[in-house]
Amino acid sequence: MPSMATPRITGLGRDDAEAFLEVDRWGFPDPNASDEPDAVAEMLSGIEWDRTRGAYLPDLDGQDRLAGINTVYSVDLPVPGGSVACAALTWVSVHPLYRRRGVLTGMIRDHLLGARERGEPVSALHASEATIYGRFGYGSASRLLYGELPRGSKLREVPGADRVRIRLEAVTPDRHADLVGDCYEAARKGRPGMVSRNSPAHRRQAVSDPPHRRKGAESLRIFVAEADDGGPVRGYALFRRTDTWQDIRPAGSVQIREFVARDPAAARALWARLLNLDLTSKVQLDHRPTDDPLIHLLVDPRAGQISTADNLWVRLVDLPVALTARHYTTDLDVVFEVRDELCPQNAGRWRLTAGPKPARCTPSTDPPAFALDVRELGAAYLGSVSLTGLAEAGLVSVTDPSGLESAARAFSWPVAAYCGWTF
Ligand SMILES: CC(C)(COP(=O)(O)OP(=O)(O)OC[C@H]1O[C@@H](n2cnc3c(N)ncnc32)[C@H](O)[C@@H]1OP(=O)(O)O)[C@@H](O)C(=O)NCCC(=O)NCCS
């Protein structure tokens, strides 16, 4: 049985890039990985080295060995009615020889302390496996849709959609990084979960298209919905097609990498183009929000195969700051009790009031209406997971049902939470 020695966790710098990448590749087997210096530089270009951490454990000879890595992107996270500074945890990997010895546990503790010190009340991540992060207080706060639609799926009419000017181009980072970055930035506001993606490196990565990443499909293409007056674009779809044949019939697919539309007519016009490309038989949606207009536009919503999965996981790092950073749908005055083993400063009874004045969250000694783990509070935080639903699942203990109901109503939000950037 391997020992549970506490890993030594410390900052990594650019000089550690090679060791960092090696642990990443042990964690994530990648048959398409390239060692070309340009490809490696591009891959690492979004890393914030001053927020990159390594966990060391002794190897068989007693030498310290880099066993685990992670980094953080400093992002802005839209929350209901506002936004918060968020530590977006990413590049999490533990070398297979050192797994299940507490390396990730140590790195998460270190990460949460670091986020709190920097004044980030929330941490968020995308999970490679949905079973990993609940134990650390991360709640599944948004869901996504994925699946495929047959070519030619009919769409309802939208006024003005046939007049939207659509451009089709091969993607080049120089030409499209800012077009995509600016449109993404404008569209994300008001959508809880849709984190910022604003560094120059991340803007370029959003449209980068190294050949070793194409997996047999063509190079990246873009449909752009132009503004009539030459102003900011109304939307875009990044996609590629495969050249597939079944016997003598074309059976290519359209693989959508990212879709953003800023108005209904642009969305309708872009989807119509994607759904009607010659020599294809289907459109593959990688991920869409659960309230995506496409779902309402489909004349036959059963024609495709659409599934749902977890999307962004949210962890409250500084509970009162996080809860007062968001708005609430109705007035609220409720006391609840929170369990939080990793961040004990979040644990205890809190009174949350919201109304015409900004929300307040203060310690309380009054009897709580309900009690829950910080994980469930993280799940409900973005307004898309109902506290009553969590209570029905037995994950919230209720002593005052009306208190729970008013909290559930106040926490809910009309725009579905979703993060379109899998960082
Ligand atoms: C997932 C990963 C980071 C876990 O690291 P680790 O150092 O083995 O995790 P720990 O030893 O700290 O495990 C802590 C607990 O989580 C559990 N756990 C860890 N990974 C798990 C997984 N993939 N599924 C279910 N449980 C998991 C452990 O069993 C342990 O439970 P216990 O406390 O009841 O014994 C590591 O296995 C890995 O690098 N995997 C491949 C890359 C990856 O998926 N990275 C995550 C990107 S989001």
Tab-separated table of C-alpha atoms and ligand atoms in Angstrom:
chain	number	residue	atom	x	y	z
A	1	MET	CA	0.000	0.000	0.000
A	2	PRO	CA	1.618	3.319	-1.039
A	3	SER	CA	2.159	5.831	1.751
A	4	MET	CA	-0.063	8.917	2.184
A	5	ALA	CA	2.966	11.207	2.751
A	6	THR	CA	1.979	14.843	2.553
A	7	PRO	CA	3.201	16.290	-0.732
A	8	ARG	CA	5.382	19.378	-0.710
A	9	ILE	CA	3.541	21.962	-2.761
A	10	THR	CA	5.322	24.911	-4.261
A	11	GLY	CA	5.227	27.366	-7.135
A	12	LEU	CA	6.489	26.322	-10.572
A	13	GLY	CA	7.995	28.688	-13.095
A	14	ARG	CA	8.734	28.757	-16.805
A	15	ASP	CA	11.938	26.797	-16.147
A	16	ASP	CA	9.775	23.909	-14.949
A	17	ALA	CA	7.755	23.832	-18.181
A	18	GLU	CA	9.231	20.541	-19.392
A	19	ALA	CA	8.546	18.689	-16.128
A	20	PHE	CA	5.106	20.312	-15.955
A	21	LEU	CA	4.223	19.094	-19.438
A	22	GLU	CA	5.531	15.622	-18.685
A	23	VAL	CA	3.178	15.221	-15.710
A	24	ASP	CA	0.326	16.577	-17.809
A	25	ARG	CA	0.977	13.986	-20.502
A	26	TRP	CA	1.135	11.176	-17.979
A	27	GLY	CA	-2.203	12.302	-16.640
A	28	PHE	CA	-3.864	12.875	-20.020
A	29	PRO	CA	-2.721	10.366	-22.652
A	30	ASP	CA	-2.707	12.276	-25.948
A	31	PRO	CA	-2.043	10.356	-29.158
A	32	ASN	CA	-1.943	13.662	-31.063
A	33	ALA	CA	0.581	15.393	-28.809
A	34	SER	CA	3.324	17.230	-30.662
A	35	ASP	CA	6.839	17.950	-29.389
A	36	GLU	CA	7.431	20.631	-32.000
A	37	PRO	CA	8.708	23.717	-30.108
A	38	ASP	CA	6.043	25.944	-31.679
A	39	ALA	CA	3.260	23.520	-30.765
A	40	VAL	CA	4.541	23.229	-27.185
A	41	ALA	CA	4.910	27.004	-26.857
A	42	GLU	CA	1.394	27.517	-28.155
A	43	MET	CA	-0.022	24.947	-25.762
A	44	LEU	CA	1.637	26.567	-22.758
A	45	SER	CA	0.989	30.128	-23.859
A	46	GLY	CA	-2.098	30.608	-21.685
A	47	ILE	CA	-0.411	29.479	-18.469
A	48	GLU	CA	-0.194	32.042	-15.666
A	49	TRP	CA	3.168	30.909	-14.296
A	50	ASP	CA	2.848	32.920	-11.100
A	51	ARG	CA	-0.259	30.802	-10.333
A	52	THR	CA	1.181	27.447	-11.332
A	53	ARG	CA	1.816	24.896	-8.599
A	54	GLY	CA	3.622	21.597	-8.334
A	55	ALA	CA	3.316	18.825	-5.736
A	56	TYR	CA	6.453	16.839	-4.923
A	57	LEU	CA	6.751	13.403	-3.327
A	58	PRO	CA	9.893	11.303	-2.786
A	59	ASP	CA	10.534	8.610	-5.397
A	60	LEU	CA	11.920	5.123	-4.591
A	61	ASP	CA	15.405	6.603	-4.095
A	62	GLY	CA	14.139	9.300	-1.774
A	63	GLN	CA	14.570	12.029	-4.418
A	64	ASP	CA	11.805	14.643	-4.648
A	65	ARG	CA	9.816	14.044	-7.809
A	66	LEU	CA	7.164	16.251	-9.426
A	67	ALA	CA	4.042	14.165	-8.834
A	68	GLY	CA	1.212	16.618	-9.474
A	69	ILE	CA	0.545	19.936	-11.205
A	70	ASN	CA	-2.158	22.548	-11.536
A	71	THR	CA	-2.572	26.133	-12.581
A	72	VAL	CA	-5.197	28.835	-12.343
A	73	TYR	CA	-6.631	31.270	-14.852
A	74	SER	CA	-7.691	34.523	-13.199
A	75	VAL	CA	-11.127	35.099	-14.682
A	76	ASP	CA	-14.288	37.078	-14.203
A	77	LEU	CA	-17.256	34.835	-13.472
A	78	PRO	CA	-20.730	36.182	-14.259
A	79	VAL	CA	-23.130	35.359	-11.421
A	80	PRO	CA	-26.834	36.236	-11.232
A	81	GLY	CA	-27.013	40.022	-11.591
A	82	GLY	CA	-23.256	40.612	-11.255
A	83	SER	CA	-19.838	39.022	-11.446
A	84	VAL	CA	-17.002	37.862	-9.171
A	85	ALA	CA	-13.270	37.325	-9.419
A	86	CYS	CA	-12.833	33.605	-9.876
A	87	ALA	CA	-9.902	31.205	-9.670
A	88	ALA	CA	-10.428	28.917	-12.657
A	89	LEU	CA	-8.583	25.729	-11.732
A	90	THR	CA	-7.096	23.841	-14.665
A	91	TRP	CA	-4.259	21.607	-15.919
A	92	VAL	CA	-4.828	19.341	-12.891
A	93	SER	CA	-2.824	16.179	-13.238
A	94	VAL	CA	-1.151	13.594	-11.009
A	95	HIS	CA	1.463	11.162	-12.305
A	96	PRO	CA	-0.068	7.630	-12.379
A	97	LEU	CA	2.670	6.289	-10.090
A	98	TYR	CA	1.644	8.742	-7.372
A	99	ARG	CA	-2.145	8.620	-7.708
A	100	ARG	CA	-4.430	7.973	-4.735
A	101	ARG	CA	-1.814	9.139	-2.259
A	102	GLY	CA	-3.394	12.478	-1.457
A	103	VAL	CA	-1.587	14.601	-4.056
A	104	LEU	CA	-4.782	16.114	-5.477
A	105	THR	CA	-6.160	16.601	-1.963
A	106	GLY	CA	-3.050	18.570	-1.024
A	107	MET	CA	-3.196	20.613	-4.228
A	108	ILE	CA	-6.851	21.524	-3.692
A	109	ARG	CA	-6.178	22.707	-0.134
A	110	ASP	CA	-3.301	24.800	-1.446
A	111	HIS	CA	-5.458	26.119	-4.293
A	112	LEU	CA	-8.309	27.198	-2.020
A	113	LEU	CA	-5.901	28.971	0.336
A	114	GLY	CA	-4.279	30.737	-2.623
A	115	ALA	CA	-7.624	31.870	-4.045
A	116	ARG	CA	-8.725	33.230	-0.680
A	117	GLU	CA	-5.459	35.105	-0.215
A	118	ARG	CA	-5.917	36.748	-3.618
A	119	GLY	CA	-9.457	37.826	-2.766
A	120	GLU	CA	-11.184	35.409	-5.132
A	121	PRO	CA	-14.404	34.289	-3.388
A	122	VAL	CA	-15.095	31.496	-5.871
A	123	SER	CA	-13.175	28.709	-7.596
A	124	ALA	CA	-14.531	26.935	-10.671
A	125	LEU	CA	-13.479	24.105	-12.943
A	126	HIS	CA	-14.467	21.599	-15.606
A	127	ALA	CA	-14.117	18.025	-14.365
A	128	SER	CA	-12.506	15.336	-16.499
A	129	GLU	CA	-14.435	12.791	-14.434
A	130	ALA	CA	-17.581	13.871	-12.612
A	131	THR	CA	-16.707	11.830	-9.519
A	132	ILE	CA	-13.586	13.750	-8.575
A	133	TYR	CA	-14.459	17.156	-7.157
A	134	GLY	CA	-17.640	16.872	-5.065
A	135	ARG	CA	-15.590	15.706	-2.088
A	136	PHE	CA	-13.693	18.994	-2.187
A	137	GLY	CA	-16.871	21.110	-1.990
A	138	TYR	CA	-17.342	21.755	-5.716
A	139	GLY	CA	-20.985	21.590	-6.806
A	140	SER	CA	-22.199	20.917	-10.330
A	141	ALA	CA	-23.666	24.371	-11.018
A	142	SER	CA	-24.521	24.206	-14.712
A	143	ARG	CA	-25.396	21.641	-17.319
A	144	LEU	CA	-24.826	21.525	-21.047
A	145	LEU	CA	-26.446	19.933	-24.063
A	146	TYR	CA	-24.462	17.888	-26.552
A	147	GLY	CA	-25.336	15.567	-29.392
A	148	GLU	CA	-26.146	15.715	-33.077
A	149	LEU	CA	-28.805	16.914	-35.485
A	150	PRO	CA	-29.464	15.566	-38.968
A	151	ARG	CA	-28.494	17.745	-41.892
A	152	GLY	CA	-31.495	19.687	-43.121
A	153	SER	CA	-33.233	19.891	-39.725
A	154	LYS	CA	-35.937	22.502	-40.221
A	155	LEU	CA	-35.929	25.682	-38.160
A	156	ARG	CA	-38.776	28.016	-37.295
A	157	GLU	CA	-38.726	31.423	-38.951
A	158	VAL	CA	-37.217	34.408	-37.157
A	159	PRO	CA	-37.929	37.915	-38.466
A	160	GLY	CA	-34.881	39.367	-40.188
A	161	ALA	CA	-32.869	36.138	-40.236
A	162	ASP	CA	-32.859	35.945	-44.044
A	163	ARG	CA	-31.307	39.402	-44.235
A	164	VAL	CA	-28.342	38.628	-41.934
A	165	ARG	CA	-25.110	38.891	-43.912
A	166	ILE	CA	-23.016	35.757	-43.407
A	167	ARG	CA	-19.323	35.476	-44.295
A	168	LEU	CA	-17.496	32.153	-44.604
A	169	GLU	CA	-13.725	32.035	-44.107
A	170	ALA	CA	-10.803	29.767	-43.270
A	171	VAL	CA	-9.652	30.676	-39.771
A	172	THR	CA	-6.352	32.403	-39.098
A	173	PRO	CA	-5.451	33.563	-35.576
A	174	ASP	CA	-4.212	36.945	-36.817
A	175	ARG	CA	-7.501	37.675	-38.492
A	176	HIS	CA	-9.975	36.027	-36.141
A	177	ALA	CA	-8.591	36.017	-32.582
A	178	ASP	CA	-9.999	39.443	-31.749
A	179	LEU	CA	-13.162	39.081	-33.817
A	180	VAL	CA	-14.000	35.924	-31.855
A	181	GLY	CA	-12.643	37.259	-28.559
A	182	ASP	CA	-14.617	40.509	-28.738
A	183	CYS	CA	-17.860	38.799	-29.732
A	184	TYR	CA	-17.472	36.137	-27.011
A	185	GLU	CA	-16.798	38.884	-24.457
A	186	ALA	CA	-19.857	40.889	-25.497
A	187	ALA	CA	-22.122	37.832	-25.529
A	188	ARG	CA	-21.057	36.294	-22.232
A	189	LYS	CA	-22.253	39.082	-19.937
A	190	GLY	CA	-25.540	38.223	-18.266
A	191	ARG	CA	-24.991	34.479	-18.646
A	192	PRO	CA	-24.023	33.066	-15.203
A	193	GLY	CA	-21.000	30.793	-15.584
A	194	MET	CA	-19.691	32.236	-18.858
A	195	VAL	CA	-16.208	33.142	-17.653
A	196	SER	CA	-14.026	35.733	-19.339
A	197	ARG	CA	-11.430	34.599	-21.879
A	198	ASN	CA	-9.559	37.770	-22.415
A	199	SER	CA	-5.798	37.264	-22.298
A	200	PRO	CA	-4.149	37.579	-25.737
A	201	ALA	CA	-2.930	33.963	-25.442
A	202	HIS	CA	-6.383	32.579	-24.676
A	203	ARG	CA	-7.899	34.649	-27.468
A	204	ARG	CA	-5.466	33.091	-29.917
A	205	GLN	CA	-5.942	29.595	-28.501
A	206	ALA	CA	-9.680	29.920	-29.070
A	207	VAL	CA	-9.034	29.995	-32.829
A	208	SER	CA	-5.771	28.069	-33.048
A	209	ASP	CA	-5.803	25.080	-35.310
A	210	PRO	CA	-2.571	23.074	-35.346
A	211	PRO	CA	-2.791	20.202	-37.888
A	212	HIS	CA	-2.070	17.558	-35.225
A	213	ARG	CA	-5.324	18.537	-33.468
A	214	ARG	CA	-7.632	18.100	-36.474
A	215	LYS	CA	-8.190	14.366	-36.054
A	216	GLY	CA	-8.812	13.790	-39.731
A	217	ALA	CA	-11.162	16.734	-40.250
A	218	GLU	CA	-10.484	19.814	-42.371
A	219	SER	CA	-8.854	22.973	-41.020
A	220	LEU	CA	-10.965	25.324	-38.910
A	221	ARG	CA	-13.634	27.439	-40.666
A	222	ILE	CA	-15.802	30.285	-39.481
A	223	PHE	CA	-19.215	31.645	-40.372
A	224	VAL	CA	-19.452	35.267	-39.289
A	225	ALA	CA	-22.767	37.099	-38.945
A	226	GLU	CA	-21.898	40.659	-39.857
A	227	ALA	CA	-23.456	43.831	-38.531
A	228	ASP	CA	-25.322	45.830	-41.192
A	229	ASP	CA	-23.495	49.026	-40.251
A	230	GLY	CA	-19.946	47.633	-40.132
A	231	GLY	CA	-20.076	47.542	-36.294
A	232	PRO	CA	-19.198	44.600	-34.007
A	233	VAL	CA	-20.134	41.213	-35.456
A	234	ARG	CA	-23.460	39.656	-34.407
A	235	GLY	CA	-22.171	36.134	-34.000
A	236	TYR	CA	-19.927	33.397	-35.330
A	237	ALA	CA	-19.658	29.639	-35.605
A	238	LEU	CA	-16.239	27.961	-35.553
A	239	PHE	CA	-16.486	24.548	-37.185
A	240	ARG	CA	-14.855	21.944	-39.389
A	241	ARG	CA	-16.168	19.233	-41.707
A	242	THR	CA	-15.108	15.650	-42.095
A	243	ASP	CA	-14.831	13.965	-45.477
A	244	THR	CA	-16.692	10.734	-44.784
A	245	TRP	CA	-18.506	8.415	-47.208
A	246	GLN	CA	-20.843	5.519	-46.536
A	247	ASP	CA	-20.799	3.263	-49.625
A	248	ILE	CA	-21.550	5.824	-52.319
A	249	ARG	CA	-23.320	8.318	-50.078
A	250	PRO	CA	-21.683	11.344	-48.474
A	251	ALA	CA	-21.800	11.095	-44.681
A	252	GLY	CA	-19.572	13.889	-43.464
A	253	SER	CA	-20.231	15.680	-40.217
A	254	VAL	CA	-20.041	19.317	-39.232
A	255	GLN	CA	-18.156	19.576	-35.950
A	256	ILE	CA	-18.958	22.794	-34.152
A	257	ARG	CA	-16.153	24.056	-31.970
A	258	GLU	CA	-17.816	27.216	-30.725
A	259	PHE	CA	-21.036	29.055	-31.474
A	260	VAL	CA	-21.892	32.524	-30.246
A	261	ALA	CA	-24.801	34.683	-31.388
A	262	ARG	CA	-25.785	38.033	-29.961
A	263	ASP	CA	-29.314	38.303	-31.358
A	264	PRO	CA	-32.065	35.894	-32.449
A	265	ALA	CA	-31.818	36.620	-36.171
A	266	ALA	CA	-28.048	36.033	-36.189
A	267	ALA	CA	-28.489	32.760	-34.282
A	268	ARG	CA	-31.128	31.529	-36.720
A	269	ALA	CA	-29.053	32.537	-39.758
A	270	LEU	CA	-25.896	30.812	-38.450
A	271	TRP	CA	-27.695	27.579	-37.531
A	272	ALA	CA	-29.396	27.502	-40.942
A	273	ARG	CA	-25.971	27.597	-42.634
A	274	LEU	CA	-24.478	24.928	-40.397
A	275	LEU	CA	-27.434	22.610	-40.945
A	276	ASN	CA	-27.241	22.815	-44.720
A	277	LEU	CA	-23.695	22.137	-45.795
A	278	ASP	CA	-23.251	19.925	-48.846
A	279	LEU	CA	-21.723	16.444	-48.469
A	280	THR	CA	-22.558	16.314	-44.773
A	281	SER	CA	-25.228	14.244	-43.056
A	282	LYS	CA	-25.164	15.606	-39.519
A	283	VAL	CA	-24.142	18.466	-37.283
A	284	GLN	CA	-22.346	17.621	-34.048
A	285	LEU	CA	-22.944	19.967	-31.144
A	286	ASP	CA	-20.082	19.800	-28.706
A	287	HIS	CA	-21.776	21.805	-25.994
A	288	ARG	CA	-24.624	24.284	-25.762
A	289	PRO	CA	-26.495	25.888	-22.867
A	290	THR	CA	-29.653	24.097	-21.770
A	291	ASP	CA	-31.782	27.112	-22.827
A	292	ASP	CA	-30.106	27.460	-26.220
A	293	PRO	CA	-32.394	29.130	-28.789
A	294	LEU	CA	-31.665	26.232	-31.151
A	295	ILE	CA	-33.854	23.963	-29.014
A	296	HIS	CA	-36.822	26.291	-29.503
A	297	LEU	CA	-36.081	26.829	-33.188
A	298	LEU	CA	-36.174	23.155	-34.160
A	299	VAL	CA	-39.459	22.290	-35.888
A	300	ASP	CA	-38.891	18.675	-34.878
A	301	PRO	CA	-37.026	18.698	-31.575
A	302	ARG	CA	-36.965	14.879	-31.597
A	303	ALA	CA	-35.102	14.663	-34.901
A	304	GLY	CA	-31.659	14.747	-33.326
A	305	GLN	CA	-30.046	13.044	-30.417
A	306	ILE	CA	-29.397	15.526	-27.667
A	307	SER	CA	-28.018	14.549	-24.273
A	308	THR	CA	-27.100	16.495	-21.182
A	309	ALA	CA	-24.030	16.493	-18.942
A	310	ASP	CA	-22.411	18.474	-16.146
A	311	ASN	CA	-20.603	21.633	-17.212
A	312	LEU	CA	-19.114	24.114	-14.688
A	313	TRP	CA	-18.326	23.070	-11.096
A	314	VAL	CA	-18.342	25.876	-8.557
A	315	ARG	CA	-16.732	26.062	-5.106
A	316	LEU	CA	-17.418	28.895	-2.664
A	317	VAL	CA	-14.087	29.960	-1.198
A	318	ASP	CA	-15.281	32.974	0.782
A	319	LEU	CA	-18.961	32.300	1.444
A	320	PRO	CA	-20.262	35.704	2.594
A	321	VAL	CA	-18.370	37.569	-0.136
A	322	ALA	CA	-19.587	35.127	-2.802
A	323	LEU	CA	-23.207	35.196	-1.673
A	324	THR	CA	-23.375	38.984	-1.492
A	325	ALA	CA	-21.780	39.378	-4.943
A	326	ARG	CA	-24.858	37.964	-6.650
A	327	HIS	CA	-28.405	39.270	-6.882
A	328	TYR	CA	-31.545	37.435	-5.796
A	329	THR	CA	-34.809	37.133	-7.670
A	330	THR	CA	-36.981	37.994	-4.662
A	331	ASP	CA	-36.562	39.540	-1.216
A	332	LEU	CA	-35.035	37.107	1.221
A	333	ASP	CA	-34.318	36.793	4.929
A	334	VAL	CA	-33.195	33.301	5.818
A	335	VAL	CA	-30.811	31.539	8.207
A	336	PHE	CA	-29.080	28.350	7.081
A	337	GLU	CA	-26.272	26.146	8.331
A	338	VAL	CA	-23.282	25.164	6.192
A	339	ARG	CA	-20.807	22.289	6.554
A	340	ASP	CA	-17.370	22.874	5.079
A	341	GLU	CA	-14.464	20.710	6.195
A	342	LEU	CA	-11.857	22.153	3.829
A	343	CYS	CA	-12.657	25.830	4.456
A	344	PRO	CA	-13.849	25.977	8.078
A	345	GLN	CA	-14.345	29.753	7.888
A	346	ASN	CA	-17.368	29.023	5.655
A	347	ALA	CA	-18.918	26.619	8.143
A	348	GLY	CA	-21.644	27.610	10.595
A	349	ARG	CA	-24.891	29.518	10.541
A	350	TRP	CA	-25.411	32.407	8.188
A	351	ARG	CA	-28.227	34.921	7.809
A	352	LEU	CA	-28.699	35.981	4.195
A	353	THR	CA	-30.881	38.986	3.503
A	354	ALA	CA	-31.644	40.396	0.102
A	355	GLY	CA	-34.056	43.083	-0.950
A	356	PRO	CA	-33.967	46.572	-2.353
A	357	LYS	CA	-30.556	47.053	-0.671
A	358	PRO	CA	-27.505	44.938	-1.632
A	359	ALA	CA	-27.529	41.428	-0.108
A	360	ARG	CA	-25.971	40.915	3.332
A	361	CYS	CA	-24.592	37.672	4.720
A	362	THR	CA	-23.614	37.607	8.401
A	363	PRO	CA	-23.005	34.928	11.055
A	364	SER	CA	-26.139	34.082	13.029
A	365	THR	CA	-27.169	32.135	16.115
A	366	ASP	CA	-30.838	31.866	15.086
A	367	PRO	CA	-32.313	28.473	14.263
A	368	PRO	CA	-31.597	27.561	10.633
A	369	ALA	CA	-34.356	26.893	8.083
A	370	PHE	CA	-32.142	24.324	6.390
A	371	ALA	CA	-28.646	22.831	6.507
A	372	LEU	CA	-26.407	21.801	3.640
A	373	ASP	CA	-22.849	21.095	2.572
A	374	VAL	CA	-20.925	23.904	0.857
A	375	ARG	CA	-21.007	21.666	-2.235
A	376	GLU	CA	-24.782	22.062	-2.566
A	377	LEU	CA	-24.499	25.819	-2.049
A	378	GLY	CA	-21.936	25.895	-4.885
A	379	ALA	CA	-24.359	23.957	-7.077
A	380	ALA	CA	-27.185	26.432	-6.377
A	381	TYR	CA	-24.966	29.524	-6.591
A	382	LEU	CA	-25.395	30.292	-10.296
A	383	GLY	CA	-29.185	30.055	-10.100
A	384	SER	CA	-29.761	26.940	-12.225
A	385	VAL	CA	-29.849	24.201	-9.596
A	386	SER	CA	-32.872	24.392	-7.312
A	387	LEU	CA	-32.421	24.187	-3.551
A	388	THR	CA	-35.813	22.415	-3.367
A	389	GLY	CA	-34.576	19.864	-5.896
A	390	LEU	CA	-31.469	19.281	-3.796
A	391	ALA	CA	-33.698	18.910	-0.710
A	392	GLU	CA	-35.860	16.367	-2.548
A	393	ALA	CA	-32.674	14.429	-3.241
A	394	GLY	CA	-31.946	14.442	0.492
A	395	LEU	CA	-28.922	16.715	0.110
A	396	VAL	CA	-30.421	19.618	2.075
A	397	SER	CA	-31.951	18.954	5.520
A	398	VAL	CA	-34.992	21.108	6.045
A	399	THR	CA	-36.412	22.303	9.365
A	400	ASP	CA	-38.512	25.162	7.963
A	401	PRO	CA	-39.990	24.294	4.534
A	402	SER	CA	-41.213	27.854	3.878
A	403	GLY	CA	-37.707	29.194	4.591
A	404	LEU	CA	-36.258	26.721	2.103
A	405	GLU	CA	-38.896	27.573	-0.490
A	406	SER	CA	-38.285	31.305	-0.272
A	407	ALA	CA	-34.513	30.727	-0.505
A	408	ALA	CA	-34.996	28.438	-3.512
A	409	ARG	CA	-37.109	31.078	-5.256
A	410	ALA	CA	-34.647	33.873	-4.486
A	411	PHE	CA	-31.616	31.832	-5.652
A	412	SER	CA	-33.222	30.909	-9.011
A	413	TRP	CA	-32.320	32.915	-12.119
A	414	PRO	CA	-34.002	33.296	-15.535
A	415	VAL	CA	-30.862	32.671	-17.643
A	416	ALA	CA	-29.471	29.115	-17.528
A	417	ALA	CA	-25.947	28.911	-16.178
A	418	TYR	CA	-23.397	27.721	-18.713
A	419	CYS	CA	-19.688	28.031	-19.438
A	420	GLY	CA	-18.863	27.876	-23.144
A	421	TRP	CA	-15.093	27.775	-22.642
A	422	THR	CA	-13.750	24.414	-21.507
A	423	PHE	CA	-10.621	25.776	-19.858
B	1	LIG	C1	-7.922	12.764	-10.828
B	1	LIG	C2	-6.552	12.849	-10.201
B	1	LIG	C3	-6.034	14.300	-10.318
B	1	LIG	C4	-6.668	12.446	-8.729
B	1	LIG	O1	-5.432	12.653	-8.075
B	1	LIG	P1	-5.007	11.801	-6.781
B	1	LIG	O2	-3.753	12.408	-6.283
B	1	LIG	O3	-5.014	10.375	-7.112
B	1	LIG	O4	-6.206	12.131	-5.783
B	1	LIG	P2	-6.152	11.901	-4.190
B	1	LIG	O5	-5.213	10.808	-3.860
B	1	LIG	O6	-5.936	13.198	-3.514
B	1	LIG	O7	-7.646	11.418	-3.982
B	1	LIG	C5	-8.516	11.991	-3.061
B	1	LIG	C6	-9.799	11.189	-3.039
B	1	LIG	O8	-10.455	11.354	-4.307
B	1	LIG	C7	-10.710	10.061	-4.874
B	1	LIG	N1	-10.520	10.192	-6.326
B	1	LIG	C8	-9.453	10.703	-6.944
B	1	LIG	N2	-9.615	10.627	-8.271
B	1	LIG	C9	-10.807	10.043	-8.482
B	1	LIG	C10	-11.525	9.679	-9.639
B	1	LIG	N3	-11.010	9.900	-10.862
B	1	LIG	N4	-12.727	9.097	-9.494
B	1	LIG	C11	-13.234	8.867	-8.259
B	1	LIG	N5	-12.586	9.190	-7.110
B	1	LIG	C12	-11.392	9.756	-7.224
B	1	LIG	C13	-9.689	9.154	-4.257
B	1	LIG	O9	-10.100	7.821	-4.302
B	1	LIG	C14	-9.584	9.683	-2.849
B	1	LIG	O10	-10.687	9.191	-2.106
B	1	LIG	P3	-10.556	8.808	-0.562
B	1	LIG	O11	-10.151	10.074	0.140
B	1	LIG	O12	-11.921	8.345	-0.203
B	1	LIG	O13	-9.503	7.765	-0.505
B	1	LIG	C15	-5.531	11.892	-10.895
B	1	LIG	O14	-6.031	10.577	-10.832
B	1	LIG	C16	-5.258	12.251	-12.346
B	1	LIG	O15	-4.345	12.995	-12.629
B	1	LIG	N6	-6.048	11.707	-13.283
B	1	LIG	C17	-5.843	11.909	-14.712
B	1	LIG	C18	-5.973	13.378	-15.136
B	1	LIG	C19	-7.264	13.999	-14.646
B	1	LIG	O16	-8.345	13.451	-14.799
B	1	LIG	N7	-7.129	15.214	-14.058
B	1	LIG	C20	-8.262	15.961	-13.545
B	1	LIG	C21	-8.549	17.051	-14.498
B	1	LIG	S1	-10.036	17.916	-14.135
